[in-house]
Amino acid sequence: MSKANGSSKVLVRVENLKKHFPITRGILFRRQVGTVRAVDGINMTIHEGETLGLVGESGCGKSTTGRSILQLHRPTSGKVYYEDRDLTEMEGDELRRARRNFQMIFQDPYASLNPRMTVEQIIAEPLEVHSIGNRKERHERVKDLMGLVGLNPSLNNRYPHEFSGGQRQRIGVARALALQPKFIVCDEPISALDVSIQAQVVNLLEELQEKFGLTYLFIAHDLSMVRHIADRTAVMYLGKIVELAERQELYNNPLHPYTQALLSAVPIPDPLKERKRQRIILKGDVPSPAHPPTGCNFNPRCPLAIDICRQEDPEWREITPGHWVACHVV
Amino acid sequence: MTAQPASRKPGQPVDLIAENKVRSPFDNAWREFRRNRLAIVGAVIVILTVVAAFVAPIITPYDYYTQNTRESRAKPLTGYNISETHAEECTWYGTPLEWGCAIYLTGSDALGRDLYSRMIYGTRVSLAVAFVGSTVALAVGIVLGTISGYFGGRVDNLIMRVVDFLYAIPLLPIIILMQVYFQALGRQGVTEGIAGSLLRLNQSMGGLLFLFIAIGVLNWIGMARLARGQVLAYKHKEFIEAAESVGSSQSRIIFKHLLPNIFGPLLIAETLAIPAYIFTEAILSFIGLGVNPPIPSWGSMINDGYAGIRSNSHLVLVPGIALTMLTLAFNFMGDGLRDAFDPKMRGRA
């Protein structure tokens, strides 16, 4: 794993990214009755060769963020620059060609592989789509890729249902690698897997990163896993990033009250320390992204909320170099 | 399991990797289907019927139109004694017979036509309707349903509202009216315009054209709804998104990823709908709006015989039993296919 530092090149830059989904009513005449603000103004940069962890509870917009960056959902507004080219401006064939450079590994290995295609067809699809090589070269490349991700290359004619969850996820990884992309969004690639398999897949991802200098956006809800793999970590709450910092900085010195609450929930594998662990219990539930609260999104549940939190959206500030927080109190 | 390596001892598990046996979803379905006896019986009956339709002239002793008014409504397994004057009428598979013979295997109808031969030729109409009707319904239904489901929005709204509208009106009476209208035009001898050319085409197809149109119009609606539902169910699966994320075009996603996955259930639904097509044809023929006489159709044969059902029940029973057998066979086969391709549905109605 390469260490991110200020001098390394910015690969992906996200500026004020928003993705709102309309809520519609009516059969014949549709009218919009509201919006779900799944992603509501996100800024971040991802450096070449680093792993940026993105954590948050379910429904906070992590996956939507990943998909919006890759233009699988077209963002409502905001910019996504990949090597200084704005992806949100691209359309049709231009975008399809650009997709060679960034790929995705999906959450559910049972849903992300077409059950009617063989492993070889699945892994060769990106090559076929971008007309790379002839049939024979593609066949060789698929075998290489299968070996690379730790699958027996002689199983190339099998169908996905013949594999276990971990093996299927390896197939997904091989497909993502086929085009030799620089940037891969890993959308909770291990949360659907058995704990014993999770470590294998994470190690595989780390090995591949080292080998090919890959850049990851690693989406997860497992803080300890993110701590293990990520160089920097961003914490999301209700469509917004509330805190972003270097790994050690975030875990040792969390500033945002939500981050503090999240980290206090992680069990410590040491009974003596575990007994002394102070949990911060948040009251209430996450508000619906269709009706976010005024002011700071976190204010109804925040133990430190003051008047200004209920009125104004907090600014996205750099407190110490590399440590960004959106909070009035900090 | 075939061709197991000789070295395998009893009880030792088969090493699938070493044998490199590949089992596609289709293979699995076929293994499942083979185990379902009722489905196999259904499939065999359907296949036999198809074969019978093709080789009808070989396996029938007579043609379906020659009348023999002196031997009308003969009972099954009876015939008439040959007299010198009518020797040419008594043949068996084209060979003149010189002995008094039981020539009507299942009797003869009111005009003295061999019922068995007519029953066999009647498979042609039923099967033509079954296969052409389902192909038309499937093709139109898949195209419109896929467009509707995949592209969504306004197109979806438009197509589905048309479907809802058609669903709401009783189509069978309208088709009956259409048939009556075209028959009236035919009697008037209309030969010009679209109606005229349609009539000529229909005439040359023995009245099947209008049947195909009727069956197609009646049944694409359900297919379109089903196809749309299937597309919606698969559209947001991750593998479709994965295809998009590697840069696949929309047509590739539709033809390579969506259609192969939704085709199975649609084909099964279509197989289960075939009995309804056969019945629709029989109904139309029964009320005299089907194929043109003397082409035999089971529906018109039942119509011919039902007036004398008490004295000559075989006139109704023969085509009736054939109709029941074929529709049952399609039903069993469809159920078997469904169970094989979609094990989750097994045991449900």
Short mmCIF file of C-alpha atoms in Angstrom, two decimals, chain A residues 27-30 67 71-73 96 99 102-104 106-109 111-117 125-126 128-130 152 154-155 157-159 161-162 175 179 187, chain B residues 16-26 28 153 156-157 161 234 237-250 252 256-258 260-261 264-265 341:
data_model
loop_
_atom_site.label_atom_id
_atom_site.label_comp_id
_atom_site.label_asym_id
_atom_site.label_seq_id
_atom_site.Cartn_x
_atom_site.Cartn_y
_atom_site.Cartn_z
CA ILE A 27 -49.96 7.34 -13.36
CA LEU A 28 -50.90 9.26 -16.44
CA PHE A 29 -49.62 12.65 -15.44
CA ARG A 30 -46.51 12.38 -13.36
CA ARG A 67 -21.89 5.28 -8.77
CA GLN A 71 -21.35 8.13 -14.03
CA LEU A 72 -23.48 5.04 -13.53
CA HIS A 73 -25.90 7.53 -12.06
CA ARG A 96 -18.08 4.58 -22.96
CA ARG A 99 -14.84 3.91 -18.90
CA PHE A 102 -12.14 3.42 -14.13
CA GLN A 103 -13.97 0.30 -13.08
CA MET A 104 -16.11 -0.95 -10.27
CA PHE A 106 -19.69 -4.66 -6.79
CA GLN A 107 -21.11 -5.51 -3.44
CA ASP A 108 -23.14 -8.61 -4.12
CA PRO A 109 -21.15 -11.29 -5.94
CA ALA A 111 -26.07 -10.41 -8.37
CA SER A 112 -23.13 -8.88 -10.20
CA LEU A 113 -22.40 -11.80 -12.53
CA ASN A 114 -24.75 -12.66 -15.37
CA PRO A 115 -25.99 -16.19 -14.61
CA ARG A 116 -26.24 -17.02 -18.32
CA MET A 117 -22.61 -16.32 -19.13
CA GLU A 125 -16.70 -8.75 -21.89
CA PRO A 126 -14.81 -5.51 -21.18
CA GLU A 128 -14.81 -7.39 -26.29
CA VAL A 129 -16.67 -4.14 -25.74
CA HIS A 130 -13.52 -2.11 -26.31
CA ASN A 152 -7.99 -21.97 -11.49
CA SER A 154 -9.17 -24.26 -16.31
CA LEU A 155 -12.53 -23.32 -14.80
CA ASN A 157 -16.07 -22.43 -19.03
CA ARG A 158 -17.98 -22.70 -15.80
CA TYR A 159 -21.03 -20.71 -14.89
CA HIS A 161 -23.54 -20.62 -9.90
CA GLU A 162 -20.78 -23.21 -9.64
CA ARG A 175 -13.50 -8.34 -14.74
CA LEU A 179 -9.02 -3.21 -19.00
CA ASP A 187 -18.52 -0.82 -3.41
CA LEU B 16 -15.75 -32.42 -11.16
CA ILE B 17 -12.64 -30.31 -11.63
CA ALA B 18 -10.60 -33.23 -12.88
CA GLU B 19 -13.33 -34.25 -15.27
CA ASN B 20 -13.90 -30.62 -16.18
CA LYS B 21 -17.58 -31.20 -16.57
CA VAL B 22 -19.36 -28.03 -17.46
CA ARG B 23 -22.99 -27.70 -16.61
CA SER B 24 -24.74 -24.74 -18.09
CA PRO B 25 -28.05 -23.53 -16.66
CA PHE B 26 -29.63 -25.20 -19.67
CA ASN B 28 -29.36 -28.36 -15.33
CA GLY B 153 -40.69 7.11 -18.79
CA ASP B 156 -43.44 3.06 -21.07
CA ASN B 157 -46.48 5.08 -20.11
CA ARG B 161 -51.77 2.57 -21.36
CA TYR B 234 -33.52 -7.50 -14.11
CA LYS B 237 -29.50 -6.10 -11.06
CA GLU B 238 -25.87 -5.44 -10.47
CA PHE B 239 -24.69 -7.42 -13.47
CA ILE B 240 -26.52 -5.03 -15.76
CA GLU B 241 -24.82 -2.14 -13.99
CA ALA B 242 -21.54 -4.01 -14.26
CA ALA B 243 -22.02 -4.32 -18.01
CA GLU B 244 -22.69 -0.62 -18.19
CA SER B 245 -19.63 0.17 -16.10
CA VAL B 246 -17.29 -1.67 -18.46
CA GLY B 247 -18.69 0.43 -21.30
CA SER B 248 -21.24 -1.86 -22.96
CA SER B 249 -23.66 -0.18 -25.31
CA GLN B 250 -27.38 -0.24 -24.67
CA ARG B 252 -25.40 -5.02 -26.07
CA LYS B 256 -26.56 -10.02 -24.28
CA HIS B 257 -27.68 -9.49 -20.73
CA LEU B 258 -31.38 -8.78 -20.52
CA PRO B 260 -31.13 -14.22 -22.39
CA ASN B 261 -32.26 -13.88 -18.80
CA GLY B 264 -36.87 -18.52 -20.35
CA PRO B 265 -39.81 -17.39 -18.24
CA PHE B 341 -36.08 -23.53 -15.39
#
